[in-house]
């Protein structure tokens, strides 16, 4: 799991009100100033349809009140159209998603009435049954019509959910108002609604509109035209979830975080000017379609910003070279310089869940031969056995599982694989089993809730000044039911903030 954020700042004067909206988002990493919409009509750029900035990344939020809507003028007669939008919300028994009204006549309409969805062209309706168009997360809707065939189709997330023949040979006259929301209210959000004068009839073309998550200058009615004309209590809110899911990808690898930017969504950025928190870390790949960054967990300025018991959140940012690496929120650090939709940074985070590590540590010295190898997964930390209490001579991988006599000391080290910029740790649990299954009913707990087994006097902790490392020892044993079985050790760790004087790591054995 991971998250992104986009940083920029903007303000504009609307009527007599000066607006400085900002929000703070958590977990998804929106921790920045966010802009008010720049409603100037965007000009086309060298790539035709793609955005020149992030200035139109807004959604309209409706609160289920009547006469909440946004509208825009249609200035050309249509013989075909495609309407593309993103929709999120809950369904009422009756609602209008969008409509086009000309001389008091409903020429285009997508609505829900008494549990069923209807699509209308020039007064003729088709019942699309009760197929749900709403979801708790944003869904992409596309409605397209062609006069020559009279075909109208509705698509949700790239799949056709409704089709019919309506008004063959008809036209949609210009001069009316295209409305979002209409006269019936609904509770939800609409974003990036663009109206085109083309018909869409292939799956590839339908899905290509999902990538137009912005105000499209090639549309006959672009999204920002609606942002300029809202009525009632419609809210204009920042929107980056759809944009980031369309134009960015994040992969959380064991050694680092890989951020992939699709250049069609960021063609206003020069990859040569982009760096991570450490200026020395630049894109690892730049081609005509992608810009890729790799932030090593122990380099490139990557840092730990949050701890959650056995999980840790690593953070980095893509930013313009020479720009500040942090947004300062103190009142005495503000300025009132207008910024024209400039991207300040793209923040990305990955949670690393340090799940239980299992290690076949030793075989009771009963037989003279054992065939086996090192098993399990390190998942960010590892278990190492040592020959001595000084922890100076570790067993090699080829020696696992080791053959030991009973009642001998086993010296165990639990350590993070990457200790640079790392949190501190405490061993919360260590369990021995005669199999690789942590939940094996035959088991023995050496450490529980961060404390040694009170019934076992042979467990000893060892102090170390190394961050991200904990050590202990115990005396070998065998399981009565499986006396010759290899013993597996399963350990879990808890993360601590090194600066927290009251953390579990600082309190150590004092609370046992």
PDB file of C-alpha atoms in Angstrom, residues 38-275:
ATOM      1  CA  UNK A  38      -8.081  28.661 -12.272  1.00  0.00           C
ATOM      2  CA  UNK A  39     -11.121  28.926 -14.506  1.00  0.00           C
ATOM      3  CA  UNK A  40      -9.376  30.491 -17.477  1.00  0.00           C
ATOM      4  CA  UNK A  41     -10.058  28.542 -20.667  1.00  0.00           C
ATOM      5  CA  UNK A  42      -7.036  26.295 -21.288  1.00  0.00           C
ATOM      6  CA  UNK A  43      -5.243  26.543 -24.574  1.00  0.00           C
ATOM      7  CA  UNK A  44      -4.168  23.485 -26.510  1.00  0.00           C
ATOM      8  CA  UNK A  45      -0.547  22.429 -26.299  1.00  0.00           C
ATOM      9  CA  UNK A  46       1.917  20.517 -28.408  1.00  0.00           C
ATOM     10  CA  UNK A  47       0.360  17.163 -27.496  1.00  0.00           C
ATOM     11  CA  UNK A  48      -3.152  18.284 -28.325  1.00  0.00           C
ATOM     12  CA  UNK A  49      -5.406  17.036 -25.544  1.00  0.00           C
ATOM     13  CA  UNK A  50      -3.250  16.815 -22.456  1.00  0.00           C
ATOM     14  CA  UNK A  51      -3.077  19.283 -19.571  1.00  0.00           C
ATOM     15  CA  UNK A  52      -0.526  22.065 -19.287  1.00  0.00           C
ATOM     16  CA  UNK A  53      -0.782  22.082 -15.485  1.00  0.00           C
ATOM     17  CA  UNK A  54      -2.794  20.700 -12.588  1.00  0.00           C
ATOM     18  CA  UNK A  55      -4.899  23.839 -12.316  1.00  0.00           C
ATOM     19  CA  UNK A  56      -8.262  22.201 -13.154  1.00  0.00           C
ATOM     20  CA  UNK A  57      -8.048  19.280 -10.739  1.00  0.00           C
ATOM     21  CA  UNK A  58     -11.369  19.828  -9.015  1.00  0.00           C
ATOM     22  CA  UNK A  59     -14.595  17.958  -8.465  1.00  0.00           C
ATOM     23  CA  UNK A  60     -18.138  19.099  -7.755  1.00  0.00           C
ATOM     24  CA  UNK A  61     -19.749  17.759  -4.573  1.00  0.00           C
ATOM     25  CA  UNK A  62     -23.555  17.580  -4.326  1.00  0.00           C
ATOM     26  CA  UNK A  63     -25.351  17.223  -0.981  1.00  0.00           C
ATOM     27  CA  UNK A  64     -28.740  15.832  -2.046  1.00  0.00           C
ATOM     28  CA  UNK A  65     -30.436  19.230  -2.112  1.00  0.00           C
ATOM     29  CA  UNK A  66     -32.752  20.402  -4.875  1.00  0.00           C
ATOM     30  CA  UNK A  67     -31.515  22.870  -7.486  1.00  0.00           C
ATOM     31  CA  UNK A  68     -27.860  22.110  -6.913  1.00  0.00           C
ATOM     32  CA  UNK A  69     -26.249  22.093 -10.324  1.00  0.00           C
ATOM     33  CA  UNK A  70     -23.525  23.427 -12.594  1.00  0.00           C
ATOM     34  CA  UNK A  71     -24.124  24.407 -16.195  1.00  0.00           C
ATOM     35  CA  UNK A  72     -22.395  25.433 -19.428  1.00  0.00           C
ATOM     36  CA  UNK A  73     -23.565  26.634 -22.831  1.00  0.00           C
ATOM     37  CA  UNK A  74     -23.638  24.402 -25.927  1.00  0.00           C
ATOM     38  CA  UNK A  75     -22.548  26.502 -28.886  1.00  0.00           C
ATOM     39  CA  UNK A  76     -22.752  24.035 -31.779  1.00  0.00           C
ATOM     40  CA  UNK A  77     -25.370  21.678 -33.166  1.00  0.00           C
ATOM     41  CA  UNK A  78     -24.533  18.006 -32.627  1.00  0.00           C
ATOM     42  CA  UNK A  79     -25.071  15.058 -34.948  1.00  0.00           C
ATOM     43  CA  UNK A  80     -23.176  12.858 -32.500  1.00  0.00           C
ATOM     44  CA  UNK A  81     -21.715  13.265 -29.050  1.00  0.00           C
ATOM     45  CA  UNK A  82     -19.631  11.600 -26.361  1.00  0.00           C
ATOM     46  CA  UNK A  83     -19.961  12.630 -22.713  1.00  0.00           C
ATOM     47  CA  UNK A  84     -17.186  11.436 -20.412  1.00  0.00           C
ATOM     48  CA  UNK A  85     -17.199  11.901 -16.628  1.00  0.00           C
ATOM     49  CA  UNK A  86     -16.235  10.423 -13.286  1.00  0.00           C
ATOM     50  CA  UNK A  87     -18.964   9.718 -10.744  1.00  0.00           C
ATOM     51  CA  UNK A  88     -19.007   8.715  -7.077  1.00  0.00           C
ATOM     52  CA  UNK A  89     -21.877   8.655  -4.623  1.00  0.00           C
ATOM     53  CA  UNK A  90     -25.005   6.977  -3.328  1.00  0.00           C
ATOM     54  CA  UNK A  91     -28.221   6.275  -5.205  1.00  0.00           C
ATOM     55  CA  UNK A  92     -31.540   7.928  -4.499  1.00  0.00           C
ATOM     56  CA  UNK A  93     -34.822   6.693  -5.937  1.00  0.00           C
ATOM     57  CA  UNK A  94     -34.875   9.647  -8.330  1.00  0.00           C
ATOM     58  CA  UNK A  95     -31.971  11.755  -9.502  1.00  0.00           C
ATOM     59  CA  UNK A  96     -30.511  13.416 -12.576  1.00  0.00           C
ATOM     60  CA  UNK A  97     -26.827  12.964 -13.337  1.00  0.00           C
ATOM     61  CA  UNK A  98     -26.759  15.329 -16.313  1.00  0.00           C
ATOM     62  CA  UNK A  99     -29.153  16.852 -18.846  1.00  0.00           C
ATOM     63  CA  UNK A 100     -29.174  19.206 -21.824  1.00  0.00           C
ATOM     64  CA  UNK A 101     -32.131  21.582 -21.967  1.00  0.00           C
ATOM     65  CA  UNK A 102     -32.936  23.747 -25.000  1.00  0.00           C
ATOM     66  CA  UNK A 103     -36.064  25.950 -25.141  1.00  0.00           C
ATOM     67  CA  UNK A 104     -37.524  24.109 -22.150  1.00  0.00           C
ATOM     68  CA  UNK A 105     -37.076  20.785 -23.965  1.00  0.00           C
ATOM     69  CA  UNK A 106     -34.971  17.969 -22.562  1.00  0.00           C
ATOM     70  CA  UNK A 107     -32.731  16.901 -25.453  1.00  0.00           C
ATOM     71  CA  UNK A 108     -30.181  14.769 -23.543  1.00  0.00           C
ATOM     72  CA  UNK A 109     -30.693  13.198 -20.145  1.00  0.00           C
ATOM     73  CA  UNK A 110     -29.213  10.499 -17.944  1.00  0.00           C
ATOM     74  CA  UNK A 111     -31.356   9.970 -14.877  1.00  0.00           C
ATOM     75  CA  UNK A 112     -32.566   7.456 -12.335  1.00  0.00           C
ATOM     76  CA  UNK A 113     -36.313   7.178 -11.770  1.00  0.00           C
ATOM     77  CA  UNK A 114     -37.995   4.771  -9.326  1.00  0.00           C
ATOM     78  CA  UNK A 115     -35.039   2.411  -9.217  1.00  0.00           C
ATOM     79  CA  UNK A 116     -34.165   2.287 -12.943  1.00  0.00           C
ATOM     80  CA  UNK A 117     -31.786   4.318 -15.085  1.00  0.00           C
ATOM     81  CA  UNK A 118     -32.995   6.015 -18.248  1.00  0.00           C
ATOM     82  CA  UNK A 119     -31.155   7.623 -21.126  1.00  0.00           C
ATOM     83  CA  UNK A 120     -33.066  10.191 -23.213  1.00  0.00           C
ATOM     84  CA  UNK A 121     -32.440  11.670 -26.663  1.00  0.00           C
ATOM     85  CA  UNK A 122     -34.863  14.388 -27.847  1.00  0.00           C
ATOM     86  CA  UNK A 123     -37.785  13.199 -25.762  1.00  0.00           C
ATOM     87  CA  UNK A 124     -37.364   9.466 -26.354  1.00  0.00           C
ATOM     88  CA  UNK A 125     -36.329   7.335 -23.384  1.00  0.00           C
ATOM     89  CA  UNK A 126     -34.725   3.939 -23.009  1.00  0.00           C
ATOM     90  CA  UNK A 127     -34.841   1.972 -19.745  1.00  0.00           C
ATOM     91  CA  UNK A 128     -31.361   0.787 -18.841  1.00  0.00           C
ATOM     92  CA  UNK A 129     -32.877  -1.418 -16.096  1.00  0.00           C
ATOM     93  CA  UNK A 130     -31.593  -1.248 -12.545  1.00  0.00           C
ATOM     94  CA  UNK A 131     -27.884  -1.579 -13.340  1.00  0.00           C
ATOM     95  CA  UNK A 132     -26.055   0.549 -10.775  1.00  0.00           C
ATOM     96  CA  UNK A 133     -23.982   3.445 -12.082  1.00  0.00           C
ATOM     97  CA  UNK A 134     -22.862   4.574  -8.618  1.00  0.00           C
ATOM     98  CA  UNK A 135     -20.009   3.206  -6.524  1.00  0.00           C
ATOM     99  CA  UNK A 136     -18.345   4.178  -3.278  1.00  0.00           C
ATOM    100  CA  UNK A 137     -15.166   4.856  -5.254  1.00  0.00           C
ATOM    101  CA  UNK A 138     -15.042   6.958  -8.449  1.00  0.00           C
ATOM    102  CA  UNK A 139     -16.359   5.205 -11.576  1.00  0.00           C
ATOM    103  CA  UNK A 140     -15.891   6.342 -15.139  1.00  0.00           C
ATOM    104  CA  UNK A 141     -19.092   6.828 -17.155  1.00  0.00           C
ATOM    105  CA  UNK A 142     -19.349   7.413 -20.879  1.00  0.00           C
ATOM    106  CA  UNK A 143     -22.521   8.118 -22.867  1.00  0.00           C
ATOM    107  CA  UNK A 144     -22.257   8.284 -26.662  1.00  0.00           C
ATOM    108  CA  UNK A 145     -24.822   8.772 -29.477  1.00  0.00           C
ATOM    109  CA  UNK A 146     -24.760   8.841 -33.276  1.00  0.00           C
ATOM    110  CA  UNK A 147     -27.522  10.410 -35.392  1.00  0.00           C
ATOM    111  CA  UNK A 148     -26.828   8.299 -38.494  1.00  0.00           C
ATOM    112  CA  UNK A 149     -27.483   4.998 -36.702  1.00  0.00           C
ATOM    113  CA  UNK A 150     -29.535   6.344 -33.827  1.00  0.00           C
ATOM    114  CA  UNK A 151     -27.368   4.277 -31.513  1.00  0.00           C
ATOM    115  CA  UNK A 152     -26.888   5.370 -27.905  1.00  0.00           C
ATOM    116  CA  UNK A 153     -24.684   3.444 -25.463  1.00  0.00           C
ATOM    117  CA  UNK A 154     -23.756   3.829 -21.804  1.00  0.00           C
ATOM    118  CA  UNK A 155     -20.434   2.497 -20.482  1.00  0.00           C
ATOM    119  CA  UNK A 156     -19.209   2.116 -16.926  1.00  0.00           C
ATOM    120  CA  UNK A 157     -15.477   1.650 -16.320  1.00  0.00           C
ATOM    121  CA  UNK A 158     -14.960   0.660 -19.944  1.00  0.00           C
ATOM    122  CA  UNK A 159     -17.807  -1.896 -20.174  1.00  0.00           C
ATOM    123  CA  UNK A 160     -21.101  -1.380 -21.978  1.00  0.00           C
ATOM    124  CA  UNK A 161     -24.048  -1.501 -19.564  1.00  0.00           C
ATOM    125  CA  UNK A 162     -26.828  -0.142 -21.788  1.00  0.00           C
ATOM    126  CA  UNK A 163     -27.492   0.294 -25.527  1.00  0.00           C
ATOM    127  CA  UNK A 164     -30.510   1.274 -27.627  1.00  0.00           C
ATOM    128  CA  UNK A 165     -31.609   2.934 -30.887  1.00  0.00           C
ATOM    129  CA  UNK A 166     -32.987   6.423 -30.278  1.00  0.00           C
ATOM    130  CA  UNK A 167     -33.670   9.337 -32.661  1.00  0.00           C
ATOM    131  CA  UNK A 168     -32.010   8.108 -35.841  1.00  0.00           C
ATOM    132  CA  UNK A 169     -31.503  11.119 -38.102  1.00  0.00           C
ATOM    133  CA  UNK A 170     -32.085  13.588 -35.264  1.00  0.00           C
ATOM    134  CA  UNK A 171     -29.855  16.437 -34.140  1.00  0.00           C
ATOM    135  CA  UNK A 172     -29.100  18.167 -30.849  1.00  0.00           C
ATOM    136  CA  UNK A 173     -29.691  21.855 -31.433  1.00  0.00           C
ATOM    137  CA  UNK A 174     -27.238  24.397 -30.075  1.00  0.00           C
ATOM    138  CA  UNK A 175     -28.058  27.277 -27.762  1.00  0.00           C
ATOM    139  CA  UNK A 176     -29.224  25.413 -24.657  1.00  0.00           C
ATOM    140  CA  UNK A 177     -27.744  24.700 -21.246  1.00  0.00           C
ATOM    141  CA  UNK A 178     -25.907  21.537 -20.363  1.00  0.00           C
ATOM    142  CA  UNK A 179     -26.451  20.855 -16.657  1.00  0.00           C
ATOM    143  CA  UNK A 180     -24.766  18.612 -14.119  1.00  0.00           C
ATOM    144  CA  UNK A 181     -27.131  17.677 -11.304  1.00  0.00           C
ATOM    145  CA  UNK A 182     -30.279  19.083 -12.837  1.00  0.00           C
ATOM    146  CA  UNK A 183     -33.523  19.682 -10.968  1.00  0.00           C
ATOM    147  CA  UNK A 184     -33.364  16.475  -8.895  1.00  0.00           C
ATOM    148  CA  UNK A 185     -30.625  16.243  -6.312  1.00  0.00           C
ATOM    149  CA  UNK A 186     -28.184  13.472  -5.534  1.00  0.00           C
ATOM    150  CA  UNK A 187     -25.500  12.952  -2.931  1.00  0.00           C
ATOM    151  CA  UNK A 188     -22.132  12.438  -4.538  1.00  0.00           C
ATOM    152  CA  UNK A 189     -19.349  13.857  -6.647  1.00  0.00           C
ATOM    153  CA  UNK A 190     -18.753  14.464 -10.355  1.00  0.00           C
ATOM    154  CA  UNK A 191     -15.378  15.237 -11.891  1.00  0.00           C
ATOM    155  CA  UNK A 192     -13.843  15.830 -15.316  1.00  0.00           C
ATOM    156  CA  UNK A 193     -17.072  15.931 -17.324  1.00  0.00           C
ATOM    157  CA  UNK A 194     -16.114  16.781 -20.901  1.00  0.00           C
ATOM    158  CA  UNK A 195     -18.515  16.905 -23.868  1.00  0.00           C
ATOM    159  CA  UNK A 196     -17.254  15.957 -27.353  1.00  0.00           C
ATOM    160  CA  UNK A 197     -18.853  16.133 -30.804  1.00  0.00           C
ATOM    161  CA  UNK A 198     -17.780  12.617 -31.773  1.00  0.00           C
ATOM    162  CA  UNK A 199     -19.240   9.118 -31.525  1.00  0.00           C
ATOM    163  CA  UNK A 200     -17.322   6.375 -29.715  1.00  0.00           C
ATOM    164  CA  UNK A 201     -17.917   2.750 -30.656  1.00  0.00           C
ATOM    165  CA  UNK A 202     -14.796   0.714 -29.876  1.00  0.00           C
ATOM    166  CA  UNK A 203     -13.676  -0.598 -26.499  1.00  0.00           C
ATOM    167  CA  UNK A 204     -10.223   0.885 -26.984  1.00  0.00           C
ATOM    168  CA  UNK A 205     -11.658   4.341 -27.685  1.00  0.00           C
ATOM    169  CA  UNK A 206     -14.061   4.095 -24.758  1.00  0.00           C
ATOM    170  CA  UNK A 207     -11.261   3.263 -22.359  1.00  0.00           C
ATOM    171  CA  UNK A 208      -9.032   5.986 -23.787  1.00  0.00           C
ATOM    172  CA  UNK A 209     -11.425   8.571 -22.355  1.00  0.00           C
ATOM    173  CA  UNK A 210     -10.545   7.357 -18.864  1.00  0.00           C
ATOM    174  CA  UNK A 211      -7.122   8.882 -19.432  1.00  0.00           C
ATOM    175  CA  UNK A 212      -8.647  12.332 -20.003  1.00  0.00           C
ATOM    176  CA  UNK A 213      -8.922  13.041 -16.284  1.00  0.00           C
ATOM    177  CA  UNK A 214      -8.610  16.793 -16.633  1.00  0.00           C
ATOM    178  CA  UNK A 215     -10.310  19.703 -18.375  1.00  0.00           C
ATOM    179  CA  UNK A 216      -9.831  18.671 -22.009  1.00  0.00           C
ATOM    180  CA  UNK A 217      -9.187  21.592 -24.370  1.00  0.00           C
ATOM    181  CA  UNK A 218     -10.287  19.435 -27.311  1.00  0.00           C
ATOM    182  CA  UNK A 219     -13.813  19.077 -25.863  1.00  0.00           C
ATOM    183  CA  UNK A 220     -16.629  21.334 -27.107  1.00  0.00           C
ATOM    184  CA  UNK A 221     -17.561  21.815 -23.430  1.00  0.00           C
ATOM    185  CA  UNK A 222     -14.493  21.289 -21.215  1.00  0.00           C
ATOM    186  CA  UNK A 223     -14.673  20.532 -17.518  1.00  0.00           C
ATOM    187  CA  UNK A 224     -13.545  23.956 -16.338  1.00  0.00           C
ATOM    188  CA  UNK A 225     -16.570  25.560 -18.029  1.00  0.00           C
ATOM    189  CA  UNK A 226     -18.750  23.898 -15.382  1.00  0.00           C
ATOM    190  CA  UNK A 227     -16.454  25.027 -12.556  1.00  0.00           C
ATOM    191  CA  UNK A 228     -17.227  28.603 -13.541  1.00  0.00           C
ATOM    192  CA  UNK A 229     -21.014  28.182 -13.306  1.00  0.00           C
ATOM    193  CA  UNK A 230     -22.178  26.448 -10.132  1.00  0.00           C
ATOM    194  CA  UNK A 231     -25.543  27.100  -8.486  1.00  0.00           C
ATOM    195  CA  UNK A 232     -26.983  26.435  -5.051  1.00  0.00           C
ATOM    196  CA  UNK A 233     -24.756  24.792  -2.459  1.00  0.00           C
ATOM    197  CA  UNK A 234     -22.562  22.834  -4.862  1.00  0.00           C
ATOM    198  CA  UNK A 235     -19.030  22.586  -3.445  1.00  0.00           C
ATOM    199  CA  UNK A 236     -15.857  22.814  -5.534  1.00  0.00           C
ATOM    200  CA  UNK A 237     -13.276  20.536  -3.927  1.00  0.00           C
ATOM    201  CA  UNK A 238      -9.705  19.598  -4.867  1.00  0.00           C
ATOM    202  CA  UNK A 239      -9.446  16.307  -6.753  1.00  0.00           C
ATOM    203  CA  UNK A 240      -6.252  14.306  -7.189  1.00  0.00           C
ATOM    204  CA  UNK A 241      -7.285  10.686  -6.570  1.00  0.00           C
ATOM    205  CA  UNK A 242      -8.592  10.123 -10.108  1.00  0.00           C
ATOM    206  CA  UNK A 243      -5.735  12.054 -11.672  1.00  0.00           C
ATOM    207  CA  UNK A 244      -3.045  10.193  -9.772  1.00  0.00           C
ATOM    208  CA  UNK A 245      -4.649   6.795 -10.459  1.00  0.00           C
ATOM    209  CA  UNK A 246      -4.757   7.677 -14.151  1.00  0.00           C
ATOM    210  CA  UNK A 247      -1.267   9.052 -14.635  1.00  0.00           C
ATOM    211  CA  UNK A 248       0.853   7.546 -11.848  1.00  0.00           C
ATOM    212  CA  UNK A 249       1.806   4.112 -10.573  1.00  0.00           C
ATOM    213  CA  UNK A 250       3.538   3.223  -7.317  1.00  0.00           C
ATOM    214  CA  UNK A 251       5.262  -0.077  -6.596  1.00  0.00           C
ATOM    215  CA  UNK A 252       6.545  -0.908  -3.132  1.00  0.00           C
ATOM    216  CA  UNK A 253       9.578  -3.158  -3.577  1.00  0.00           C
ATOM    217  CA  UNK A 254      11.507  -4.803  -0.724  1.00  0.00           C
ATOM    218  CA  UNK A 255      14.443  -2.411  -1.159  1.00  0.00           C
ATOM    219  CA  UNK A 256      12.712   0.733  -2.356  1.00  0.00           C
ATOM    220  CA  UNK A 257       9.767   2.559  -3.877  1.00  0.00           C
ATOM    221  CA  UNK A 258       9.256   2.850  -7.633  1.00  0.00           C
ATOM    222  CA  UNK A 259       7.167   5.784  -8.874  1.00  0.00           C
ATOM    223  CA  UNK A 260       6.058   5.751 -12.518  1.00  0.00           C
ATOM    224  CA  UNK A 261       4.715   8.914 -14.161  1.00  0.00           C
ATOM    225  CA  UNK A 262       2.902   8.770 -17.490  1.00  0.00           C
ATOM    226  CA  UNK A 263       4.238  11.706 -19.441  1.00  0.00           C
ATOM    227  CA  UNK A 264       0.900  12.433 -21.119  1.00  0.00           C
ATOM    228  CA  UNK A 265      -0.377  13.621 -17.744  1.00  0.00           C
ATOM    229  CA  UNK A 266       2.756  15.600 -16.873  1.00  0.00           C
ATOM    230  CA  UNK A 267       3.926  17.028 -20.173  1.00  0.00           C
ATOM    231  CA  UNK A 268       4.255  20.436 -18.515  1.00  0.00           C
ATOM    232  CA  UNK A 269       7.212  19.055 -16.533  1.00  0.00           C
ATOM    233  CA  UNK A 270      10.785  18.752 -17.767  1.00  0.00           C
ATOM    234  CA  UNK A 271      12.202  15.417 -16.484  1.00  0.00           C
ATOM    235  CA  UNK A 272      15.674  16.980 -16.423  1.00  0.00           C
ATOM    236  CA  UNK A 273      14.475  19.303 -13.663  1.00  0.00           C
ATOM    237  CA  UNK A 274      12.995  16.579 -11.422  1.00  0.00           C
ATOM    238  CA  UNK A 275      14.782  15.120  -8.402  1.00  0.00           C
TER     239      UNK A 275
END
